[in-house]
XYZ file of C-alpha atoms in Angstrom:
682
model
C 42.564 42.613 8.227
C 40.180 40.410 9.589
C 37.437 42.257 9.669
C 37.915 43.180 5.868
C 38.237 39.398 4.507
C 35.111 38.172 6.376
C 33.017 39.811 4.193
C 34.751 38.846 0.891
C 35.010 35.595 2.136
C 31.215 35.564 2.682
C 30.396 36.941 -0.709
C 33.095 34.059 -1.977
C 31.213 31.311 -0.303
C 27.689 32.893 -1.396
C 28.843 33.120 -4.991
C 30.270 29.949 -5.544
C 26.824 28.405 -3.821
C 24.696 30.393 -6.256
C 26.844 29.168 -9.307
C 26.778 25.466 -7.892
C 22.772 25.601 -7.363
C 21.973 27.937 -10.574
C 18.920 25.710 -12.194
C 19.124 24.066 -15.924
C 17.571 26.562 -18.547
C 13.881 24.868 -18.396
C 13.753 25.778 -14.298
C 14.682 22.150 -12.792
C 17.881 21.833 -10.578
C 21.522 20.899 -12.009
C 23.024 17.406 -11.862
C 25.013 18.096 -8.902
C 22.110 19.634 -6.491
C 20.193 16.237 -7.109
C 23.481 13.830 -7.313
C 25.855 15.157 -4.774
C 23.002 15.133 -1.895
C 21.918 11.871 -3.089
C 24.859 10.306 -3.105
C 25.841 10.989 0.626
C 22.474 9.856 1.305
C 23.410 6.720 -0.181
C 26.863 6.368 1.460
C 25.357 6.931 4.568
C 22.900 3.961 3.673
C 25.678 1.780 2.694
C 27.753 2.336 6.289
C 24.724 1.388 8.279
C 23.935 -1.744 6.211
C 27.842 -2.667 6.850
C 27.735 -2.064 10.415
C 24.354 -3.785 10.576
C 22.813 -1.259 12.717
C 18.626 -1.364 12.821
C 16.372 0.014 14.843
C 14.662 -3.376 15.853
C 12.970 -3.613 18.997
C 13.996 -7.535 18.858
C 15.982 -7.075 22.108
C 12.583 -6.622 23.837
C 12.783 -9.984 24.715
C 16.359 -9.978 25.859
C 15.546 -9.960 29.134
C 13.614 -12.954 29.111
C 16.727 -15.107 27.508
C 19.738 -13.737 29.489
C 20.906 -11.674 32.326
C 22.487 -8.520 32.127
C 22.945 -5.639 29.270
C 22.189 -6.660 25.711
C 25.592 -5.784 24.384
C 23.547 -5.216 20.819
C 21.682 -2.152 22.078
C 23.694 0.689 21.461
C 21.200 3.451 22.650
C 17.726 3.653 23.146
C 15.176 1.193 24.864
C 13.211 -1.440 22.499
C 9.616 -0.402 22.725
C 7.104 -3.479 23.272
C 4.498 -1.128 21.781
C 5.771 -2.117 18.485
C 5.042 -5.814 17.944
C 4.192 -5.719 14.486
C 7.850 -5.386 13.797
C 9.819 -7.354 16.608
C 7.300 -10.008 17.067
C 5.537 -10.797 14.000
C 7.520 -9.152 11.097
C 10.953 -9.889 12.315
C 9.946 -13.739 13.588
C 8.851 -14.667 10.091
C 11.815 -13.035 8.331
C 13.944 -15.496 10.467
C 11.669 -18.231 9.880
C 12.114 -17.534 6.129
C 16.042 -17.652 6.373
C 15.774 -20.911 8.490
C 13.511 -22.532 5.444
C 15.783 -20.919 2.767
C 12.988 -18.031 1.827
C 10.292 -20.242 0.361
C 7.254 -18.869 -1.613
C 5.354 -20.910 0.780
C 6.503 -20.901 4.755
C 5.671 -24.233 5.999
C 5.343 -23.406 9.953
C 1.808 -23.758 9.867
C 0.058 -26.712 8.586
C -0.886 -26.368 5.023
C 1.543 -23.951 4.752
C 1.302 -19.642 4.545
C 1.705 -17.649 1.253
C 5.004 -15.580 1.898
C 4.699 -13.566 -0.471
C 1.740 -11.167 0.304
C 1.821 -11.104 4.293
C 4.524 -9.489 6.902
C 6.976 -8.386 4.111
C 9.063 -11.291 3.935
C 11.858 -11.937 1.647
C 11.136 -15.123 -0.976
C 12.697 -16.973 -3.897
C 9.356 -15.875 -6.008
C 9.656 -13.309 -8.700
C 7.557 -10.421 -6.614
C 10.814 -10.167 -4.393
C 11.996 -7.945 -7.237
C 9.905 -5.481 -6.157
C 11.029 -5.321 -2.953
C 14.396 -3.679 -3.319
C 14.631 -3.812 0.748
C 14.790 -7.398 0.857
C 17.420 -8.297 -1.624
C 19.945 -8.261 1.171
C 18.716 -11.628 2.410
C 20.306 -13.291 -0.994
C 23.619 -12.311 -0.752
C 23.877 -10.766 2.871
C 24.291 -11.988 6.409
C 21.464 -11.888 8.448
C 22.352 -8.628 10.146
C 23.364 -6.778 6.978
C 20.205 -7.885 5.319
C 17.871 -7.030 8.655
C 19.703 -3.282 8.186
C 18.643 -3.048 4.533
C 15.375 -3.781 4.826
C 15.267 -1.566 7.973
C 17.001 1.616 6.288
C 16.244 1.744 2.827
C 12.326 2.441 3.016
C 13.022 5.299 5.087
C 15.983 6.483 3.049
C 13.321 6.493 0.068
C 11.269 8.834 1.956
C 14.435 11.418 2.498
C 15.343 10.779 -0.994
C 12.247 11.210 -2.643
C 11.413 14.398 -0.150
C 14.417 15.918 -1.455
C 14.046 15.272 -5.203
C 10.398 17.062 -5.101
C 11.809 19.790 -2.735
C 14.618 20.862 -5.419
C 12.395 20.129 -8.707
C 9.990 22.957 -6.945
C 13.200 25.263 -5.552
C 15.967 24.400 -7.112
C 18.549 26.640 -5.446
C 17.754 25.410 -2.287
C 19.274 22.053 -1.595
C 20.285 22.640 1.855
C 16.642 23.584 2.861
C 15.419 20.253 0.576
C 17.809 18.504 2.589
C 16.599 19.349 6.154
C 12.802 19.765 4.779
C 12.984 15.801 3.975
C 15.268 14.749 6.873
C 12.361 16.259 9.006
C 9.895 14.601 7.479
C 11.402 11.237 8.137
C 11.791 11.937 11.881
C 7.908 12.631 11.888
C 6.695 10.967 15.183
C 3.696 9.278 12.633
C 6.597 7.666 10.482
C 9.011 6.728 13.991
C 6.118 4.475 15.409
C 4.681 3.178 12.499
C 8.200 2.511 11.118
C 7.606 -0.285 8.441
C 7.888 -0.392 4.659
C 4.148 -0.317 4.407
C 3.917 2.947 6.137
C 6.869 4.830 4.140
C 6.865 3.272 1.107
C 3.401 5.461 -0.059
C 4.843 8.641 1.151
C 8.191 7.723 -0.894
C 5.732 7.267 -3.887
C 3.726 10.456 -3.631
C 6.887 12.379 -3.907
C 8.677 10.672 -6.333
C 5.084 10.893 -8.312
C 4.482 14.484 -8.023
C 8.587 15.260 -8.829
C 8.309 12.988 -11.824
C 4.951 15.095 -13.032
C 7.114 18.321 -12.628
C 10.190 17.173 -14.623
C 7.819 15.536 -17.152
C 6.272 19.225 -17.704
C 8.822 21.303 -17.754
C 12.070 19.100 -19.352
C 12.897 19.714 -22.828
C 14.846 16.745 -22.513
C 13.304 13.016 -22.208
C 16.147 10.929 -20.523
C 15.317 12.229 -17.150
C 12.026 12.321 -17.009
C 12.022 8.166 -18.360
C 14.710 7.414 -15.778
C 12.087 9.105 -12.929
C 9.546 7.413 -14.117
C 10.763 3.799 -14.388
C 11.992 4.745 -10.641
C 8.531 5.917 -9.976
C 6.920 2.689 -11.855
C 8.929 0.308 -9.503
C 7.966 2.083 -6.564
C 4.820 1.952 -7.497
C 4.649 -1.697 -7.090
C 6.744 -1.891 -4.070
C 4.156 0.174 -2.365
C 1.485 -2.037 -4.017
C 2.530 -5.286 -2.706
C 2.200 -4.120 0.732
C -1.531 -4.108 0.141
C -2.058 -1.796 3.198
C -4.373 -0.085 1.612
C -5.200 2.785 4.384
C -1.617 4.319 4.125
C -2.285 3.990 0.294
C -5.430 6.088 -0.397
C -4.347 9.511 1.231
C -1.158 9.822 -0.703
C -2.796 8.764 -3.901
C -5.335 11.506 -3.317
C -2.824 14.151 -2.605
C -0.398 13.305 -5.327
C -3.399 13.203 -7.650
C -4.622 16.723 -6.863
C -1.172 18.391 -7.384
C -0.561 16.315 -11.018
C -4.040 17.379 -11.719
C -2.934 21.006 -11.315
C 0.594 20.988 -12.436
C -1.239 20.030 -15.875
C -3.522 22.697 -15.884
C -0.872 25.270 -14.761
C 0.231 26.651 -18.734
C 4.028 27.115 -17.253
C 6.421 29.468 -19.067
C 6.215 27.819 -22.625
C 1.757 28.553 -22.154
C 1.785 25.217 -24.156
C -1.344 24.101 -25.120
C -3.361 21.520 -22.699
C -3.319 18.574 -24.798
C 0.586 18.897 -25.104
C 0.797 19.235 -21.639
C -1.100 16.245 -21.541
C 1.236 14.576 -23.499
C 4.746 15.211 -21.802
C 3.166 13.126 -19.211
C 3.718 10.295 -21.302
C 6.791 8.986 -19.580
C 4.665 9.236 -16.090
C 1.630 7.394 -17.815
C 3.886 4.417 -19.077
C 5.080 3.812 -15.673
C 1.570 3.829 -13.982
C 0.716 1.281 -16.780
C 3.723 -0.862 -16.294
C 3.248 -1.105 -12.727
C -0.607 -1.965 -13.058
C 0.184 -4.706 -15.598
C 2.557 -5.887 -12.997
C 0.231 -5.842 -10.118
C -2.577 -7.588 -11.969
C -0.093 -10.288 -12.389
C 0.551 -10.107 -9.140
C -2.618 -10.267 -7.867
C -3.830 -13.041 -10.241
C -1.124 -15.162 -9.181
C -1.989 -14.845 -5.441
C -5.990 -14.726 -5.610
C -6.754 -17.445 -3.726
C -4.499 -15.768 -0.636
C -5.696 -12.134 -1.377
C -9.368 -13.657 -1.090
C -8.630 -15.154 1.962
C -7.694 -12.212 3.583
C -10.675 -10.232 2.439
C -13.230 -12.921 3.896
C -11.647 -12.883 7.391
C -13.966 -11.369 9.825
C -11.366 -9.624 11.469
C -10.296 -7.132 9.078
C -12.429 -8.362 6.630
C -13.424 -5.557 4.553
C -12.931 -2.680 6.756
C -14.963 0.645 5.616
C -15.231 3.568 7.731
C -17.956 5.881 7.409
C -17.748 9.660 6.806
C -17.895 12.757 9.037
C -17.568 10.341 13.100
C -14.682 12.800 14.075
C -14.560 14.855 16.400
C -12.384 17.341 18.930
C -10.457 14.182 19.857
C -9.355 13.315 16.131
C -8.836 17.190 15.471
C -6.616 17.033 19.077
C -4.736 13.891 17.339
C -4.043 15.450 14.182
C -2.571 18.558 15.644
C -1.098 16.937 18.792
C 2.369 17.022 17.538
C 4.137 19.262 19.709
C 3.106 16.378 22.422
C 4.790 13.750 20.606
C 7.940 13.610 22.588
C 5.652 12.374 25.623
C 3.891 9.793 23.913
C 6.067 7.255 25.483
C 5.335 8.211 29.103
C 1.560 8.305 28.658
C 1.206 5.302 26.229
C -0.675 7.552 23.862
C -3.561 8.933 26.007
C -5.463 10.698 26.249
C -5.647 10.708 22.623
C -5.672 6.946 21.433
C -5.141 3.609 23.007
C -1.395 3.582 22.385
C 1.446 5.407 20.782
C 1.000 4.529 17.492
C -2.720 5.859 17.265
C -1.836 8.780 18.949
C 1.151 9.514 16.679
C 0.871 12.227 14.041
C 3.346 14.682 12.109
C 3.882 18.308 12.601
C 1.927 19.771 10.171
C 3.218 23.949 9.451
C 2.067 23.580 5.712
C -1.576 23.369 6.548
C -1.582 26.382 8.172
C -0.391 28.317 5.560
C -3.723 28.279 3.789
C -3.839 31.739 4.758
C -0.713 32.167 2.789
C -1.450 30.513 -0.049
C -5.137 31.788 -0.436
C -3.792 35.413 -0.406
C -0.844 34.179 -3.125
C -4.050 33.212 -5.423
C -6.038 36.511 -4.659
C -3.103 38.569 -5.519
C -2.374 36.622 -8.746
C -5.611 36.775 -9.754
C -5.336 40.781 -9.487
C -1.939 40.803 -11.046
C -2.165 38.573 -13.788
C -6.001 37.229 -14.166
C -4.553 33.832 -14.018
C -5.430 31.302 -11.300
C -2.713 28.908 -9.921
C -4.208 25.064 -10.416
C -1.758 23.591 -8.355
C -2.447 25.429 -5.320
C -6.299 25.088 -5.402
C -6.046 21.436 -5.888
C -3.889 21.033 -2.902
C -6.786 23.043 -0.866
C -9.232 21.058 -2.139
C -7.736 17.702 -1.585
C -7.071 19.093 1.821
C -11.433 20.232 2.305
C -11.934 16.820 1.333
C -10.093 14.613 4.352
C -11.382 17.190 6.764
C -14.817 16.768 5.570
C -14.021 12.729 5.548
C -13.095 13.549 8.933
C -15.734 15.811 10.033
C -18.609 16.190 7.660
C -21.176 13.486 7.751
C -23.827 12.663 4.399
C -21.291 12.237 1.734
C -20.359 8.232 2.441
C -20.857 7.492 -1.668
C -19.065 9.997 -2.811
C -16.055 8.416 -0.313
C -16.822 5.414 -1.533
C -15.504 6.265 -5.006
C -12.881 8.082 -4.003
C -11.793 5.204 -1.689
C -11.606 6.987 1.238
C -13.993 4.898 3.415
C -10.733 1.946 3.081
C -8.792 4.076 5.511
C -9.162 5.291 9.106
C -9.059 8.507 11.018
C -5.540 7.968 12.735
C -4.578 6.320 9.070
C -5.703 9.712 7.239
C -2.918 11.577 8.942
C -0.228 10.519 6.237
C -2.127 12.404 4.015
C -2.409 15.538 5.756
C 1.805 15.089 6.319
C 2.355 14.685 2.501
C 0.030 17.758 2.022
C 1.880 20.136 4.586
C 5.111 18.885 3.121
C 4.083 19.827 -0.219
C 2.300 23.028 0.615
C 5.416 24.517 2.344
C 7.286 23.530 -0.699
C 4.300 25.308 -2.940
C 4.411 28.183 -0.995
C 7.870 28.957 -0.500
C 8.520 28.692 -4.185
C 5.705 31.091 -4.725
C 7.465 33.603 -2.070
C 11.047 33.344 -4.123
C 9.203 33.907 -6.593
C 8.018 37.390 -5.327
C 10.975 38.069 -4.023
C 13.035 37.691 -7.229
C 10.174 39.942 -8.964
C 10.819 42.406 -6.172
C 7.531 42.220 -5.067
C 8.323 41.354 -1.356
C 7.379 38.596 0.895
C 3.735 40.015 1.343
C 1.918 41.816 3.879
C 2.402 41.043 7.775
C -1.217 40.224 8.692
C -1.113 37.357 6.426
C 1.720 35.592 8.208
C 0.264 36.517 11.404
C -3.039 34.814 10.641
C -1.418 31.822 9.811
C 0.877 31.767 13.198
C -2.503 32.718 15.424
C -4.679 29.764 13.774
C -1.397 27.432 14.701
C -1.276 28.600 18.020
C -4.784 28.362 18.750
C -4.495 24.652 17.645
C -1.943 24.061 20.122
C -4.424 25.698 22.853
C -7.021 23.649 21.429
C -4.991 20.630 21.928
C -4.540 21.764 25.525
C -7.957 22.193 26.395
C -8.654 18.568 24.421
C -6.148 17.158 27.003
C -7.783 18.879 30.011
C -11.541 18.153 28.858
C -10.446 14.196 28.494
C -8.241 13.506 31.477
C -7.818 16.836 32.889
C -4.692 18.788 32.447
C -3.313 18.181 36.204
C -3.334 14.857 35.730
C -1.490 14.637 32.340
C 1.136 16.866 33.409
C 1.354 14.512 36.704
C 4.765 12.579 37.233
C 6.161 14.826 34.443
C 9.348 16.634 35.144
C 9.916 20.729 34.805
C 12.372 20.067 32.363
C 10.166 18.056 30.417
C 7.691 20.620 30.687
C 9.881 22.782 29.532
C 10.430 20.789 26.536
C 7.062 20.811 25.583
C 6.580 24.644 25.621
C 10.049 24.947 23.526
C 8.884 22.815 20.903
C 5.549 24.320 20.757
C 7.122 27.788 20.736
C 9.418 26.525 17.762
C 7.218 24.641 16.009
C 5.407 28.209 15.781
C 8.526 29.760 14.706
C 8.484 27.328 11.982
C 4.723 28.499 11.011
C 5.894 31.887 10.914
C 9.126 31.706 8.883
C 7.171 29.720 6.212
C 4.570 31.986 5.901
C 7.264 35.163 5.796
C 9.262 33.363 2.834
C 12.203 32.020 5.662
C 12.042 28.553 4.399
C 15.357 27.858 5.688
C 14.606 29.013 9.338
C 11.544 27.096 8.772
C 13.085 24.073 7.879
C 15.631 24.080 10.435
C 13.161 24.538 13.428
C 11.034 21.980 11.855
C 13.795 19.288 11.537
C 14.639 20.325 15.606
C 11.323 19.120 16.579
C 10.965 16.373 14.561
C 14.155 15.054 15.721
C 13.395 15.605 18.819
C 10.338 14.299 19.147
C 10.752 11.175 17.044
C 14.556 10.173 17.154
C 14.085 8.271 20.471
C 11.605 6.399 19.503
C 12.981 3.176 18.030
C 16.337 2.140 19.711
C 19.866 2.118 18.096
C 20.379 -1.976 17.696
C 23.027 -3.892 16.145
C 21.448 -6.491 13.818
C 17.965 -8.652 15.482
C 18.058 -10.760 18.308
C 18.096 -14.032 16.614
C 16.222 -16.491 18.966
C 17.936 -19.723 16.687
C 21.264 -18.696 18.500
C 19.732 -20.111 22.039
C 19.749 -23.636 23.530
C 15.455 -23.680 23.440
C 15.444 -23.434 19.874
C 18.782 -25.846 19.154
C 17.226 -28.203 21.549
C 13.826 -27.734 19.521
C 15.509 -28.516 16.270
C 17.310 -31.516 17.508
C 13.738 -33.033 18.685
C 12.042 -32.496 15.554
C 14.700 -33.842 13.525
C 14.725 -37.509 15.725
C 10.935 -36.881 15.255
C 8.912 -34.671 13.131
C 6.121 -33.409 14.410
C 3.720 -30.550 15.281
C 4.597 -28.383 18.001
C 2.271 -26.261 20.274
C 3.513 -23.469 22.420
C 2.110 -22.552 25.263
C 2.753 -18.635 26.307
C 2.719 -16.804 29.000
C 4.871 -14.707 27.276
C 6.051 -14.372 23.524
C 8.746 -16.384 23.507
C 7.331 -19.770 22.644
C 5.324 -18.457 19.608
C 8.606 -16.358 18.709
C 11.062 -19.523 19.232
C 8.817 -21.816 17.016
C 8.610 -19.698 14.087
C 11.947 -19.044 14.341
C 13.276 -22.655 14.165
C 11.645 -23.323 11.657
C 9.567 -26.350 12.662
C 5.918 -27.037 11.785
C 3.801 -25.466 14.488
C 0.277 -24.464 15.601
C 1.747 -20.814 16.763
C 2.390 -17.527 15.305
C 0.676 -14.643 13.163
C -1.676 -15.523 10.408
C -2.917 -13.713 7.379
C -5.357 -15.476 5.582
C -5.823 -18.607 7.700
C -4.864 -21.919 6.593
C -7.556 -23.911 5.609
C -5.928 -27.168 6.396
C -4.761 -26.390 10.035
C -8.121 -25.128 11.217
C -9.551 -28.034 9.376
C -7.703 -29.881 12.266
C -8.121 -27.621 15.224
C -12.075 -26.822 14.489
C -13.168 -29.893 11.949
C -17.091 -28.452 12.286
C -15.984 -24.759 11.494
C -18.284 -24.193 14.756
C -15.495 -21.518 16.062
C -15.138 -20.147 12.648
C -16.217 -16.948 14.047
C -12.913 -16.631 16.767
C -10.204 -18.215 14.634
C -11.322 -17.050 10.825
C -8.914 -13.398 11.702
C -5.753 -11.678 10.932
C -4.241 -12.096 14.204
C -1.997 -14.034 16.385
C -2.613 -17.507 17.163
C -1.194 -18.736 20.749
C -2.059 -20.977 23.210
C -2.637 -21.784 27.068
C -3.248 -24.940 29.084
C -7.282 -26.247 29.015
C -9.470 -29.351 29.025
C -10.724 -31.119 25.997
C -10.313 -29.767 22.461
C -9.261 -26.853 21.705
C -12.058 -23.689 22.560
C -10.556 -20.639 21.038
C -11.245 -17.088 22.020
C -10.530 -13.336 21.272
C -8.773 -11.500 23.810
C -8.477 -9.034 21.178
C -9.481 -8.549 17.469
C -6.270 -9.517 16.355
C -5.600 -12.326 18.572
C -6.791 -16.042 18.638
C -6.254 -17.773 21.905
C -6.431 -21.239 22.274
C -6.705 -24.186 24.693
C -4.277 -27.282 24.576
C -5.107 -30.643 26.383
C -2.485 -33.328 25.455
C -5.150 -35.911 26.305
C -7.854 -34.553 23.654
C -8.343 -36.057 20.618
C -7.272 -32.999 18.845
C -3.769 -33.152 20.812
C -3.689 -36.903 20.259
C -4.142 -37.158 16.556
C -2.063 -33.604 15.534
C 0.380 -32.764 17.926
C 3.688 -34.785 18.669
C 5.716 -31.610 21.046
C 4.983 -28.942 23.235
C 7.057 -25.590 24.093
C 6.154 -24.456 27.437
C 7.157 -21.737 30.117
C 4.792 -23.324 32.229
C 4.974 -27.195 33.945
C 2.424 -29.201 31.980
C 0.840 -31.567 35.029
C -0.948 -34.237 32.142
C -0.560 -37.993 32.035
C -0.277 -37.606 28.251
C 2.388 -35.340 28.351
C 6.100 -36.508 28.778
C 8.794 -34.159 30.181
C 11.602 -34.258 27.500
C 13.670 -32.029 27.744
C 14.466 -28.645 30.285
C 16.399 -25.666 28.776
C 17.360 -23.215 31.746
C 17.394 -19.949 29.135
C 18.930 -16.801 31.277
C 15.971 -16.225 34.026
C 13.653 -18.524 32.185
C 13.094 -22.046 32.118
C 11.424 -23.830 29.178
C 10.245 -26.987 29.090
C 10.249 -29.666 25.981
C 7.416 -32.062 26.422
C 5.976 -35.152 24.109
C 2.438 -35.905 23.751
C 1.788 -39.561 24.612
C -0.409 -40.962 22.002
């Protein structure tokens, strides 16, 4: 009886699943396919926020202030290389909380515009454009930090899922696997910031909204999506990180142009198709108005940032890439090992070496074959596929073909870099998987079959060749034996398994097995990206340390300006988070008042007029700045120098200070670290 009922049960499940996923008459996904998975995703987000869980690496300094195991660390290890998150952003966020979320943070003398740099919560109206920061107005710090951490990432999953079911409405499970796998891409995990994640979410939303506008006969859904797109446009734009924005804008623009040029089932004239994009155009216009207002109201800050020596207005020449850049682009199967190799031999660190798994790029052969077949059968082109192939060619040309800098400048491509351009290839690969998958689904529904094997094998062989090229490049740059030195047999086996599983995903997508390919891609992405960031309970709040409390107590008794003498990141983080006036911290647009005090003649402007971390070490005489790295400004401090005598009241130091002008006020034993507070004697 079991053998008789099992097939019937499976058929019943398939029938119910087909009914549940039946598209609307216009071909768009039904309400349940859109709403149920997104509702589940929202519930997971609420749970993570309620528990106060983040992927923060602030625990990297725990061993400096406490003995034993960090009780907030649930799984994984903090990543020191993620200093943009744990050293820069989180310290300034806590400083904002300490100062009651002012639009202008008063840590640096002269203050810092907190509405532009470092993704900070403020009481300024522009925080309405940053929903991931809203929790700081009504949630405890740990829960607010959890919302800040997860919302941009979940926006990528939600937008990727929406685009997937818009193009493949009968495949919600496949869409979920693809979007979650995309979120776990090593590139996102190593660059995990809202400035990286929102551009991808925006691109998916723009493409999904465009298709919805073109297909839907009812306008309400189109206007709702357009409103969300407008909001996401503003959220992306206020991040002001152009190198990640430009590539995804090019990919989404190419897709939308192709979609408008596609007649569709109704064969509407071109003018009518453009008219249907009215909600999307309105969204773009509204977002543009908001952004113009935002830019005008903080123009001086933006001008100060763009006029810095570093990064200033950085432009990259076209065609400067080579085999190394190509290996970085296609080296996803080695991403699981970036922590051990510290990004070598691909780049100077793990984020710069990280990339996406790019099965869609190898579907070029399948897409080209589909284009030819469609032309032969119907004498019609596929504008979407042509546009995607064109934008992919443009991005590759930017990396490897010199001589067209003027055109690249018009396209804003020279505002990005070869490593940042990978986000464009990641989004392009995702979309190409969907377009090819939808086309092959359509062929099967018409009884046309999957297509010839030689096309699929061609895609597989090129993907295998890319893996071979990466291995060859590793051998040429440092030696394969040296690369494998220290890796265990199990880890080497894992690398081989990931490469094979990735090749399987390419073959599956090429044959129309979108679900199998999505599951394989989800697996390699999770294995390669899941362990990058730890699972952490909230953040490490240094305001709870005895040192910061002593700093705040001394400053209340005698307010003044602080300097932190650093041999680690700890004094800078403590001063920033304490909320006192200090000369340490990561600066965006340099404070004119602060640097007029430090360098009144402007003789050292080349060294300090840059985006970077300002820190201090002991020295003689007035401050003498130097740049250990382009984004670091290291100053020397002498308590007897005229600058210190006039402007500095307190010094927080990890090392003893032997100076007639500095009197020890307090010594605090912070775990294994001894922190000293000195008062400058006038």
